[in-house]
Short mmCIF file of C-alpha atoms and ligand atoms in Angstrom, two decimals:
data_model
loop_
_atom_site.label_atom_id
_atom_site.label_comp_id
_atom_site.label_asym_id
_atom_site.label_seq_id
_atom_site.Cartn_x
_atom_site.Cartn_y
_atom_site.Cartn_z
CA UNK A 3 4.33 20.64 17.62
CA UNK A 4 7.19 18.17 17.68
CA UNK A 5 5.86 15.68 15.10
CA UNK A 6 7.59 12.84 16.93
CA UNK A 7 6.55 9.38 15.74
CA UNK A 8 4.95 7.25 18.46
CA UNK A 9 3.87 3.58 18.50
CA UNK A 10 0.19 4.55 18.23
CA UNK A 11 0.88 6.08 14.81
CA UNK A 12 1.67 2.56 13.57
CA UNK A 13 4.46 3.59 11.21
CA UNK A 14 6.13 0.59 9.59
CA UNK A 15 8.89 0.00 7.03
CA UNK A 16 9.84 -3.07 5.01
CA UNK A 17 13.29 -4.61 5.40
CA UNK A 18 13.59 -3.99 1.65
CA UNK A 19 12.94 -0.25 2.08
CA UNK A 20 15.53 0.88 4.62
CA UNK A 21 17.73 -1.97 3.37
CA UNK A 22 17.57 -0.73 -0.22
CA UNK A 23 21.13 -0.45 -1.51
CA UNK A 24 20.43 1.95 -4.36
CA UNK A 25 20.81 -0.58 -7.16
CA UNK A 26 19.05 0.40 -10.39
CA UNK A 27 19.04 -0.95 -13.97
CA UNK A 28 22.03 1.28 -14.78
CA UNK A 29 24.16 1.05 -11.69
CA UNK A 30 25.29 -1.16 -8.85
CA UNK A 31 24.67 -0.81 -5.14
CA UNK A 32 25.90 2.36 -3.43
CA UNK A 33 25.25 1.32 0.18
CA UNK A 34 26.42 -1.66 2.22
CA UNK A 35 24.09 -4.50 3.09
CA UNK A 36 21.99 -3.70 6.15
CA UNK A 37 21.35 -6.88 8.10
CA UNK A 38 17.77 -7.49 9.28
CA UNK A 39 18.91 -7.08 12.89
CA UNK A 40 20.60 -3.74 12.14
CA UNK A 41 17.52 -2.61 10.22
CA UNK A 42 15.36 -3.28 13.27
CA UNK A 43 17.76 -1.35 15.51
CA UNK A 44 17.70 1.56 13.09
CA UNK A 45 13.90 1.55 12.90
CA UNK A 46 13.70 1.64 16.68
CA UNK A 47 16.16 4.55 16.74
CA UNK A 48 14.10 6.65 14.33
CA UNK A 49 10.84 5.89 16.16
CA UNK A 50 9.05 3.41 13.91
CA UNK A 51 6.49 0.93 15.23
CA UNK A 52 6.89 -2.02 12.92
CA UNK A 53 8.98 -3.90 10.39
CA UNK A 54 7.69 -6.02 7.50
CA UNK A 55 9.52 -8.52 5.36
CA UNK A 56 9.42 -10.85 2.38
CA UNK A 57 10.42 -14.42 3.22
CA UNK A 58 13.81 -13.94 1.56
CA UNK A 59 14.51 -10.51 3.05
CA UNK A 60 14.93 -12.42 6.29
CA UNK A 61 15.85 -15.99 5.32
CA UNK A 62 17.97 -16.55 2.19
CA UNK A 63 16.20 -18.73 -0.36
CA UNK A 64 18.78 -21.50 -0.09
CA UNK A 65 19.12 -21.48 3.72
CA UNK A 66 19.15 -24.87 5.45
CA UNK A 67 16.68 -25.52 8.29
CA UNK A 68 19.22 -24.86 11.05
CA UNK A 69 20.28 -21.56 9.50
CA UNK A 70 16.65 -20.53 9.14
CA UNK A 71 16.02 -21.25 12.81
CA UNK A 72 18.98 -19.25 14.04
CA UNK A 73 18.07 -16.28 11.82
CA UNK A 74 14.52 -16.36 13.17
CA UNK A 75 15.77 -16.56 16.75
CA UNK A 76 18.16 -13.65 16.33
CA UNK A 77 15.60 -11.51 14.54
CA UNK A 78 12.94 -12.20 17.15
CA UNK A 79 15.37 -11.20 19.91
CA UNK A 80 16.15 -7.95 18.07
CA UNK A 81 12.44 -7.15 17.62
CA UNK A 82 11.68 -7.90 21.26
CA UNK A 83 14.57 -5.94 22.71
CA UNK A 84 13.81 -2.89 20.56
CA UNK A 85 10.01 -3.09 20.86
CA UNK A 86 9.49 -3.39 17.10
CA UNK A 87 6.41 -5.34 15.89
CA UNK A 88 5.91 -7.36 12.70
CA UNK A 89 2.44 -6.31 11.53
CA UNK A 90 2.74 -7.64 7.97
CA UNK A 91 4.58 -10.35 6.09
CA UNK A 92 4.83 -11.03 2.38
CA UNK A 93 6.44 -13.39 -0.13
CA UNK A 94 8.93 -12.70 -2.87
CA UNK A 95 7.41 -14.10 -6.07
CA UNK A 96 9.36 -11.85 -8.43
CA UNK A 97 13.14 -12.12 -7.93
CA UNK A 98 13.89 -15.72 -8.86
CA UNK A 99 14.29 -16.65 -12.53
CA UNK A 100 11.74 -19.42 -11.97
CA UNK A 101 9.12 -16.65 -11.84
CA UNK A 102 10.18 -14.98 -15.09
CA UNK A 103 6.80 -15.86 -16.64
CA UNK A 104 4.75 -15.22 -13.50
CA UNK A 105 4.09 -17.10 -10.28
CA UNK A 106 0.39 -17.88 -9.70
CA UNK A 107 -0.34 -17.15 -13.37
CA UNK A 108 2.66 -18.82 -15.05
CA UNK A 109 1.93 -21.21 -17.92
CA UNK A 110 4.00 -23.97 -16.30
CA UNK A 111 1.86 -25.69 -13.65
CA UNK A 112 4.97 -26.63 -11.66
CA UNK A 113 5.93 -22.96 -11.37
CA UNK A 114 2.41 -22.21 -10.12
CA UNK A 115 2.61 -25.00 -7.53
CA UNK A 116 6.06 -23.85 -6.42
CA UNK A 117 4.73 -20.30 -6.02
CA UNK A 118 1.87 -21.50 -3.82
CA UNK A 119 4.26 -23.66 -1.76
CA UNK A 120 6.65 -20.70 -1.33
CA UNK A 121 3.75 -18.54 -0.21
CA UNK A 122 2.59 -21.12 2.35
CA UNK A 123 6.11 -21.21 3.80
CA UNK A 124 6.22 -17.42 3.91
CA UNK A 125 2.89 -17.48 5.75
CA UNK A 126 4.41 -19.92 8.26
CA UNK A 127 7.35 -17.54 8.75
CA UNK A 128 5.19 -14.44 9.21
CA UNK A 129 2.94 -16.28 11.66
CA UNK A 130 5.97 -17.03 13.84
CA UNK A 131 6.27 -13.26 14.34
CA UNK A 132 2.57 -12.62 14.86
CA UNK A 133 2.00 -10.91 11.51
CA UNK A 134 -1.70 -10.24 10.97
CA UNK A 135 -1.66 -9.10 7.37
CA UNK A 136 -0.19 -10.96 4.42
CA UNK A 137 0.52 -8.81 1.35
CA UNK A 138 0.65 -10.27 -2.15
CA UNK A 139 2.24 -8.18 -4.87
CA UNK A 140 2.29 -10.05 -8.17
CA UNK A 141 5.16 -8.23 -9.80
CA UNK A 142 5.73 -10.94 -12.43
CA UNK A 143 2.07 -11.73 -13.04
CA UNK A 144 1.90 -10.21 -16.50
CA UNK A 145 3.31 -10.21 -20.00
CA UNK A 146 5.61 -8.67 -22.53
CA UNK A 147 3.58 -10.33 -25.30
CA UNK A 148 -0.07 -11.34 -25.16
CA UNK A 149 0.79 -14.20 -27.52
CA UNK A 150 1.71 -16.35 -24.50
CA UNK A 151 -1.65 -16.66 -22.70
CA UNK A 152 -5.15 -15.28 -22.45
CA UNK A 153 -5.54 -12.76 -19.64
CA UNK A 154 -8.76 -14.42 -18.45
CA UNK A 155 -6.85 -17.71 -18.03
CA UNK A 156 -4.38 -15.80 -15.86
CA UNK A 157 -7.26 -14.51 -13.76
CA UNK A 158 -8.60 -18.05 -13.29
CA UNK A 159 -5.17 -19.28 -12.18
CA UNK A 160 -4.79 -16.40 -9.76
CA UNK A 161 -8.19 -17.26 -8.29
CA UNK A 162 -7.23 -20.92 -7.87
CA UNK A 163 -4.08 -19.89 -5.96
CA UNK A 164 -5.96 -17.43 -3.74
CA UNK A 165 -8.68 -19.95 -2.88
CA UNK A 166 -5.97 -22.47 -1.98
CA UNK A 167 -4.10 -20.00 0.24
CA UNK A 168 -7.27 -18.94 2.04
CA UNK A 169 -7.95 -22.60 2.85
CA UNK A 170 -4.37 -22.97 4.11
CA UNK A 171 -4.88 -19.91 6.29
CA UNK A 172 -7.97 -21.53 7.81
CA UNK A 173 -6.38 -24.98 8.16
CA UNK A 174 -3.38 -23.52 10.01
CA UNK A 175 -5.51 -21.16 12.11
CA UNK A 176 -3.31 -18.21 11.17
CA UNK A 177 -6.08 -15.62 10.97
CA UNK A 178 -4.27 -13.62 8.28
CA UNK A 179 -5.98 -11.01 6.22
CA UNK A 180 -4.60 -11.03 2.68
CA UNK A 181 -3.97 -7.65 1.05
CA UNK A 182 -3.55 -7.67 -2.74
CA UNK A 183 -1.31 -4.95 -4.17
CA UNK A 184 -1.86 -3.71 -7.71
CA UNK A 185 0.64 -2.15 -10.11
CA UNK A 186 0.09 -1.44 -13.81
CA UNK A 187 3.55 -2.26 -15.17
CA UNK A 188 7.21 -2.70 -14.21
CA UNK A 189 8.84 -5.13 -14.07
CA UNK A 190 6.45 -6.70 -16.65
CA UNK A 191 5.37 -4.60 -19.63
CA UNK A 192 1.77 -5.13 -18.46
CA UNK A 193 0.81 -6.59 -15.11
CA UNK A 194 -2.61 -8.24 -14.61
CA UNK A 195 -4.93 -6.47 -12.16
CA UNK A 196 -3.31 -3.07 -12.92
CA UNK A 197 -5.23 -1.03 -10.35
CA UNK A 198 -6.71 -1.37 -6.87
CA UNK A 199 -10.15 -1.24 -8.49
CA UNK A 200 -9.29 -4.33 -10.56
CA UNK A 201 -8.49 -6.28 -7.40
CA UNK A 202 -11.62 -5.05 -5.63
CA UNK A 203 -13.74 -6.54 -8.42
CA UNK A 204 -11.74 -9.80 -8.48
CA UNK A 205 -11.97 -10.32 -4.69
CA UNK A 206 -15.74 -10.65 -4.94
CA UNK A 207 -15.22 -13.84 -6.99
CA UNK A 208 -13.20 -15.64 -4.27
CA UNK A 209 -14.45 -18.47 -2.03
CA UNK A 210 -13.40 -16.54 1.10
CA UNK A 211 -13.75 -12.96 -0.02
CA UNK A 212 -14.03 -11.75 3.59
CA UNK A 213 -10.40 -12.79 4.10
CA UNK A 214 -9.04 -10.74 1.20
CA UNK A 215 -8.66 -6.99 0.76
CA UNK A 216 -6.22 -4.60 -0.88
CA UNK A 217 -2.92 -2.83 -0.24
CA UNK A 218 -2.99 0.29 -2.43
CA UNK A 219 0.35 2.01 -3.07
CA UNK A 220 0.68 5.73 -3.85
CA UNK A 221 3.30 5.15 -6.56
CA UNK A 222 1.40 2.36 -8.27
CA UNK A 223 -1.83 4.35 -8.61
CA UNK A 224 0.06 7.51 -9.58
CA UNK A 225 2.23 5.94 -12.32
CA UNK A 226 -0.79 5.72 -14.68
CA UNK A 227 -2.06 9.12 -13.51
CA UNK A 228 -4.80 7.91 -11.16
CA UNK A 229 -5.88 9.50 -7.88
CA UNK A 230 -4.58 7.40 -4.96
CA UNK A 231 -7.01 8.86 -2.44
CA UNK A 232 -9.95 7.88 -4.63
CA UNK A 233 -8.67 4.29 -4.86
CA UNK A 234 -8.21 4.22 -1.09
CA UNK A 235 -11.69 5.62 -0.54
CA UNK A 236 -13.27 2.95 -2.75
CA UNK A 237 -11.39 0.26 -0.82
CA UNK A 238 -12.40 1.77 2.51
CA UNK A 239 -16.05 2.06 1.51
CA UNK A 240 -15.99 -1.62 0.51
CA UNK A 241 -14.44 -2.60 3.88
CA UNK A 242 -11.32 -3.75 2.04
CA UNK A 243 -8.56 -1.35 3.09
CA UNK A 244 -6.46 -3.98 4.87
CA UNK A 245 -3.08 -2.24 4.46
CA UNK A 246 -1.51 0.76 2.69
CA UNK A 247 1.84 1.50 1.01
CA UNK A 248 2.84 5.14 1.37
CA UNK A 249 5.52 6.70 -0.83
CA UNK A 250 5.51 9.20 -3.70
CA UNK A 251 5.73 9.28 -7.45
CA UNK A 252 5.52 11.57 -10.47
CA UNK A 253 2.89 10.29 -12.97
CA UNK A 254 4.05 8.52 -16.10
CA UNK A 255 7.51 7.60 -14.83
CA UNK A 256 9.11 4.34 -13.73
CA UNK A 257 8.34 3.33 -10.14
CA UNK A 258 10.21 5.95 -8.11
CA UNK A 259 9.28 4.95 -4.52
CA UNK A 260 10.09 8.44 -3.29
CA UNK A 261 9.91 9.65 0.30
CA UNK A 262 6.26 10.07 1.30
CA UNK A 263 4.83 13.45 0.30
CA UNK A 264 7.96 14.61 -1.51
CA UNK A 265 6.58 14.72 -5.08
CA UNK A 266 2.92 15.62 -4.66
CA UNK A 267 2.44 17.10 -1.18
CA UNK A 268 -1.14 18.15 -1.88
CA UNK A 269 -2.13 14.61 -2.89
CA UNK A 270 -0.38 13.27 0.21
CA UNK A 271 -2.30 15.78 2.35
CA UNK A 272 -5.69 14.61 1.03
CA UNK A 273 -4.65 11.01 1.57
CA UNK A 274 -3.52 11.53 5.18
CA UNK A 275 -6.60 13.61 5.94
CA UNK A 276 -8.81 10.88 4.49
CA UNK A 277 -7.15 8.10 6.51
CA UNK A 278 -7.38 10.14 9.71
CA UNK A 279 -10.94 11.39 9.11
CA UNK A 280 -12.37 7.91 8.50
CA UNK A 281 -10.37 6.39 11.37
CA UNK A 282 -8.21 3.90 9.46
CA UNK A 283 -6.30 2.13 12.22
CA UNK A 284 -4.03 -0.24 10.30
CA UNK A 285 -0.30 0.21 9.84
CA UNK A 286 0.99 3.22 7.88
CA UNK A 287 3.59 1.38 5.88
CA UNK A 288 6.23 3.33 3.99
CA UNK A 289 7.19 1.39 0.88
CA UNK A 290 9.86 3.75 -0.35
CA UNK A 291 13.61 4.12 -0.29
CA UNK A 292 16.27 6.76 0.11
CA UNK A 293 17.84 8.50 -2.87
CA UNK A 294 20.84 6.77 -4.39
CA UNK A 295 22.96 9.68 -3.19
CA UNK A 296 22.53 8.76 0.48
CA UNK A 297 24.65 6.94 3.01
CA UNK A 298 23.33 5.22 6.15
CA UNK A 299 22.63 8.56 7.86
CA UNK A 300 20.72 9.67 4.77
CA UNK A 301 18.56 6.54 5.03
CA UNK A 302 17.61 7.66 8.54
CA UNK A 303 16.81 11.14 7.20
CA UNK A 304 14.59 9.46 4.62
CA UNK A 305 12.77 7.32 7.20
CA UNK A 306 12.31 10.18 9.64
CA UNK A 307 11.12 12.38 6.76
CA UNK A 308 8.35 9.93 5.77
CA UNK A 309 6.94 9.85 9.31
CA UNK A 310 7.37 13.56 9.99
CA UNK A 311 5.62 14.51 6.76
CA UNK A 312 2.73 12.20 7.63
CA UNK A 313 2.39 13.81 11.07
CA UNK A 314 2.62 17.33 9.63
CA UNK A 315 -0.21 16.53 7.22
CA UNK A 316 -2.21 14.98 10.06
CA UNK A 317 -1.89 18.30 11.89
CA UNK A 318 -2.77 20.25 8.73
CA UNK A 319 -5.89 18.09 8.36
CA UNK A 320 -6.95 19.01 11.88
CA UNK A 321 -6.42 22.68 11.07
CA UNK A 322 -8.46 22.26 7.89
CA UNK A 323 -11.32 20.65 9.81
CA UNK A 324 -11.24 23.42 12.44
CA UNK A 325 -10.92 26.40 10.08
CA UNK A 326 -13.97 28.67 10.47
CA UNK A 327 -14.15 29.85 6.86
CA UNK A 328 -13.76 26.29 5.55
CA UNK A 329 -16.46 25.11 7.94
CA UNK A 330 -18.83 27.83 6.69
CA UNK A 331 -18.19 26.86 3.06
CA UNK A 332 -18.75 23.18 3.87
CA UNK A 333 -22.00 24.08 5.62
CA UNK A 334 -23.16 25.87 2.45
CA UNK A 335 -22.34 22.75 0.44
CA UNK A 336 -24.14 20.52 2.95
CA UNK A 337 -27.24 22.72 2.86
CA UNK A 338 -27.77 21.87 -0.82
CA UNK A 339 -27.56 18.15 -0.11
CA UNK A 340 -31.07 17.75 1.25
CA UNK A 341 -32.43 14.38 0.27
CA UNK A 342 -31.62 12.76 -3.05
CA UNK A 343 -33.68 10.25 -4.95
CA UNK A 344 -33.86 7.71 -2.10
CA UNK A 345 -34.99 4.15 -2.73
CA UNK A 346 -36.89 3.27 -5.89
CA UNK A 347 -40.59 2.52 -5.79
CA UNK A 348 -43.17 2.81 -8.55
CA UNK A 349 -44.86 5.72 -6.77
CA UNK A 350 -41.61 7.49 -5.93
CA UNK A 351 -40.39 7.21 -9.50
CA UNK A 352 -43.70 8.57 -10.77
CA UNK A 353 -43.22 11.48 -8.38
CA UNK A 354 -39.67 12.08 -9.63
CA UNK A 355 -40.81 11.94 -13.26
CA UNK A 356 -43.45 14.53 -12.43
CA UNK A 357 -41.10 17.01 -10.75
CA UNK A 358 -39.96 20.03 -12.71
CA UNK A 359 -36.39 21.27 -12.32
CA UNK A 360 -35.22 24.77 -13.12
CA UNK A 361 -31.92 23.81 -14.74
CA UNK A 362 -30.91 27.45 -15.26
CA UNK A 363 -31.42 28.21 -11.57
CA UNK A 364 -29.46 25.04 -10.71
CA UNK A 365 -26.46 26.50 -12.51
CA UNK A 366 -26.85 30.09 -11.41
CA UNK A 367 -24.69 30.16 -8.30
CA UNK A 368 -20.92 29.87 -8.11
CA UNK A 369 -19.78 27.01 -5.91
CA UNK A 370 -16.79 28.74 -4.24
CA UNK A 371 -14.48 25.78 -4.70
CA UNK A 372 -11.74 28.20 -5.79
CA UNK A 373 -11.91 29.84 -2.37
CA UNK A 374 -12.07 26.46 -0.65
CA UNK A 375 -9.00 25.24 -2.48
CA UNK A 376 -7.10 28.48 -1.82
CA UNK A 377 -7.82 28.11 1.90
CA UNK A 378 -6.48 24.58 1.64
CA UNK A 379 -3.34 25.86 -0.06
CA UNK A 380 -2.80 28.51 2.61
CA UNK A 381 -2.95 25.86 5.30
CA UNK A 382 -0.49 23.73 3.32
CA UNK A 383 1.80 26.67 2.66
CA UNK A 384 1.88 27.49 6.35
CA UNK A 385 0.31 30.96 6.35
CA UNK A 386 -2.69 29.82 8.36
C1 GLT B 5 8.53 -4.54 -4.07
C2 GLT B 5 7.44 -3.69 -4.64
C3 GLT B 5 6.52 -3.17 -3.61
C4 GLT B 5 5.75 -4.24 -2.89
C5 GLT B 5 6.63 -5.15 -2.12
C6 GLT B 5 5.80 -6.26 -1.53
S1 GLT B 5 7.97 -5.73 -3.00
O1 GLT B 5 9.45 -3.77 -3.39
O2 GLT B 5 8.03 -2.61 -5.36
O3 GLT B 5 5.63 -2.23 -4.12
O4 GLT B 5 4.90 -3.63 -1.98
O5 GLT B 5 5.93 -7.45 -2.21
MN1 MN B 6 6.39 0.42 -5.58
MN1 MN B 7 4.38 -1.65 -2.40
#
């Protein structure tokens, strides 16, 4: 097993991930600026498939039209010569001071209109590179104090913006799928739509709900102690897993964006196994960054590590599925799953009400999940 990344694995990185300079609230940058063109070259060198960007990762916010065009030209040439695709584009609605009170949900209607305009322009930019997915992460859509607005008003404003952007997508013929990315807090004290489940419920209220799905992130679900794989499974079952952000995180801490699989390898294993078992075929996007201790070579170690860990877990998942003892235990589980209540009818419900269950017998047999989990651990620990 070489665990070499290949284009069919669809591994992608954001310009902001490999370009992260290690700035944090307590310290300045520790690495030099990586230009978008150099980032693409580096991604090709480590074996990635795609690069994603926010509008302003590529084009500075105050760039004149001519500058924008030459940046786009240069970046396209770099992508083409290195065989790197742009599967996803996004918009930065969190950095500028104008968005200090939110973008689509801000109280000032001019800020909301500016945010929608900026998003339309970012959609134009992504479309120039053939991006198929457009991610929206509302990092500033929240509050420090609930005195400033009612959360349900914020939801209505967010809906208005989404309906508008879906119409723009249709009018321009872009064919984007929007992927909404949840996060419970940071940078705001509380962010609206704190979990993937919140967005899944909200999407059903949109005019073009078929155009909108989710982009769950490991760190964002883990920060509040939730199970990422469960969020992903709900999105998948709803036909809404349009994109995914892979990284790692210890629960209860600030957003760490650690190398994929480095904090909770078992959780990462279940996630990879789930994605592979159900046949998710979208990009595997690593939204993470190298430790602040690293130089440029360390950033490559980080990027290679994300992909290698994914491929190792993919292999472990295949071993898990092929393991004879695990298969026998799963067959025992499946044998108890013979039917269920089925669809309701008056007669069927009368039949169910008339059945007698031996609840003591139902609890009499051990379920062997300890053994099943130990077998899982032995595969993960490399002794099987
Ligand atoms: C930002 C955030 C990420 C989002 C990016 C997309 S921006 O880096 O921390 O989780 O996915 O807007
Ligand atoms: Mn994050
Ligand atoms: Mn993310």
